[in-house]
């Protein structure tokens, strides 16, 4: 088992390394990040030259990559196009994003399982139909649409109606926030509610559909039939035999889908104006800032790799038939 | 006695063979369909073909699927017709600025006097075009890679799958954004967008087909056909592909839906379709600030986008249900 | 103690509704007395499994069952899941066909047996586990104490089926329903599993409803046999009556298609031409008529009822219908035994058929036309 995990890790790291090369080439070849600066007549030529040196823009590609790589393995992600160190920016933005992502993921899991189980047990009856249609709608609506709809047609009308701001639609906290954590908490909460709800709504739906299908398949299985034939209570059959088995595939789907959650978070941040990782990254890409782009790529890819591994380990843990050797 | 006179001698023998077995082990509960043979010696590929009629019947009797089909086709046809016959094009400018819906402009006009109906329809058409192209690319590429990997197995399989893993490690949106940024500067970039999205979407189908082929490879009818001297190419195309076709089709429709979603997200971010071209995502981006004031600039694109994606989902779900062989199985 | 008899009366089971409804079971009645073994024989589609599932309340939701199934005097049809749970496992236990999928893959074998025990007995977890070990030993699993902690996928098919038997006997049920217990297994393993089944019967004293299409299995275990065709019983009798004096042509056909150790090797197997009918929709007349060599007009008009067969020992010849093939009324040995076990058959010509040599009415043609005696 351990050997398998290590092998997978090694392969993933190699793959990640290749991915960084690919992305690096793409961004580096897209153009000159200092083009705007250069076009601005007010910026002194010496400043531009100094910045170019800082960013190693005149070095050959392979050297630039090597510089980045050798620093990155020590945790130094270089500087942004504007000359600021990437590291601190990365950390602060990451914390902001995690706030939303962790909460949304946990709640999505709970909601998905609840809806999936409920719909499956009431198969083809009204609750099932309602759940299925709702699932589909949230699955079909792109993240930004859901966010915008919540923002424009839920938050703003409610705020106007109650004549005070209940739901904040911009930013992750008020600009002049201060005080202890407890004092700041209500502000955080009011800012976090809508984006989190958005992320939850777009995330839970595919998991719920999957969970429902998994339960239906389990309900139909021979071993559930045998469990019923043993005369154990229906409740015990449901929990110990149906749920226990039906939750296995979903757990891995959720773990594997984490990359999707991160992607959804990017869009949600943009819609609600959060200064999170996603906004930071989008800015980095559009300004051709390689260091920001690569840093973001690394962070997200590491998360994805970890969660993929987690999915495999979890699966082996839950299903005794799976043993990696 | 069963009347066997209308069956060919070969079929009669098959009938007799089936009933000779001691007791009643494998007697079918309905007589074997006469005339289910083709050039293949043992009618072993009859399986996929006979099912086609059932699948089609089931699909057309599924209300949800039919709604999806009608809506999707309706939208596509309406979009095309609008291009040809509607008074205004997507780039026309009129004098009415920010006008609410009216008989002349059913969806209102925007801040520079453009007719929203034309814009929304053009956007819909654009989204459909891109999505279909993406699905085509992704399906062909994915099936090819998956079939080769699953059929040959071994080293071929591992190499190909490592390549797939490479693509899957990075969150799709990240690569998409990076790549889209590269082509964002060009005005007529819809083809490139389709290419990029397609390049990232084929992996799911590849995995699916690979898994299917890996199991199909072990099935008896493949061995039997191989023993009869069927070539690899024949095996893949005539025997294994028809059986894997179901999930491929379902996945292709899901790809269509997802690519509409992805492209509209990109356009919303400013990295997708650029003005003066139109896409629903772009329209939503442009209209978001007026959502509560000039609501028609926001609501119509949103509704059309959601309905479009939903309709494709319904089609895909309907196909999946129609292809499901396990419905109401009863063993007596 | 109430009489633990399982009694089925005019059971009908349909799947679906309207014109497309599948009439899986079209009226079956029988009684399973304590300590008896009743074998139900029939091919796929005859409705035998459905009957057992109906008794346990395990039919799928699309099934509609009517008629009556009583156990120890209590009506089982229509009971809710909770009430059924008090009878399942302890009153009536069931063994299913496919051992590879019958056991839950994520729990150990011991856990699953213990669960069955704890559902009906007031014992602690460790007591239940100890009993599980004993049960495993009883059904013939070697190294039971070690293997009780193994998962199902660590057992072979035959072993898994024996675990299922252990579960079935865990609470000393009065009735065991075995639905094709050996069908999915190799012939070599079948004998072991059947022997475990016999042990289970001896230990629990239960009666057994053995559903199978394998006449060899029936011969070894059953006291009485019920032959099903197209959703209805077509012959019921003791195992001797069925094997030596079959009174329905279908039964003849089944027997005739069995290879026999005591044949001279030159005899052909006799087969029943055609295939079983579709169970959709209604039909007229005997469902077997189309394949029956003795088919006559009345067979197409009227579906024969199950009636007592007047056997060869009976001195009074049966009345034959006007237009059927008659066999001469044979005086035979005197004295009909009034307490002889009941032999019923659903054939208009049962009383003649019972006198015919087994399977003689079926042609001995075969797929190839070469003479076997070369």
PDB file of C-alpha atoms in Angstrom, chain A residues 21 29 31 33 40 53 60 109 116 143 146 164 179 194 208 217 222 229 238 266 268 297:
ATOM      1  CA  UNK A  21       7.198  23.581 -18.258  1.00  0.00           C
ATOM      2  CA  UNK A  29       5.773  33.083 -25.498  1.00  0.00           C
ATOM      3  CA  UNK A  31       4.136  38.359 -25.200  1.00  0.00           C
ATOM      4  CA  UNK A  33       4.552  41.576 -19.716  1.00  0.00           C
ATOM      5  CA  UNK A  40       3.956  54.596 -20.989  1.00  0.00           C
ATOM      6  CA  UNK A  53      16.680  42.398 -15.101  1.00  0.00           C
ATOM      7  CA  UNK A  60      17.131  32.450 -22.703  1.00  0.00           C
ATOM      8  CA  UNK A 109     -20.953  16.954   0.812  1.00  0.00           C
ATOM      9  CA  UNK A 116     -29.136  11.900  -3.098  1.00  0.00           C
ATOM     10  CA  UNK A 143     -21.067  29.166 -11.831  1.00  0.00           C
ATOM     11  CA  UNK A 146     -25.695  31.286 -10.326  1.00  0.00           C
ATOM     12  CA  UNK A 164     -29.706  47.481   5.445  1.00  0.00           C
ATOM     13  CA  UNK A 179     -11.046  44.228  16.342  1.00  0.00           C
ATOM     14  CA  UNK A 194     -23.559  34.448  -0.702  1.00  0.00           C
ATOM     15  CA  UNK A 208     -26.188  14.335  -5.498  1.00  0.00           C
ATOM     16  CA  UNK A 217     -27.953   0.436  -7.656  1.00  0.00           C
ATOM     17  CA  UNK A 222     -28.193  -9.249  -4.156  1.00  0.00           C
ATOM     18  CA  UNK A 229     -33.944 -11.954   4.067  1.00  0.00           C
ATOM     19  CA  UNK A 238     -30.585   0.895   5.134  1.00  0.00           C
ATOM     20  CA  UNK A 266     -12.146  31.133  -9.012  1.00  0.00           C
ATOM     21  CA  UNK A 268     -17.189  32.883  -7.575  1.00  0.00           C
ATOM     22  CA  UNK A 297      -0.558  26.321 -10.910  1.00  0.00           C
TER      23      UNK A 297
END
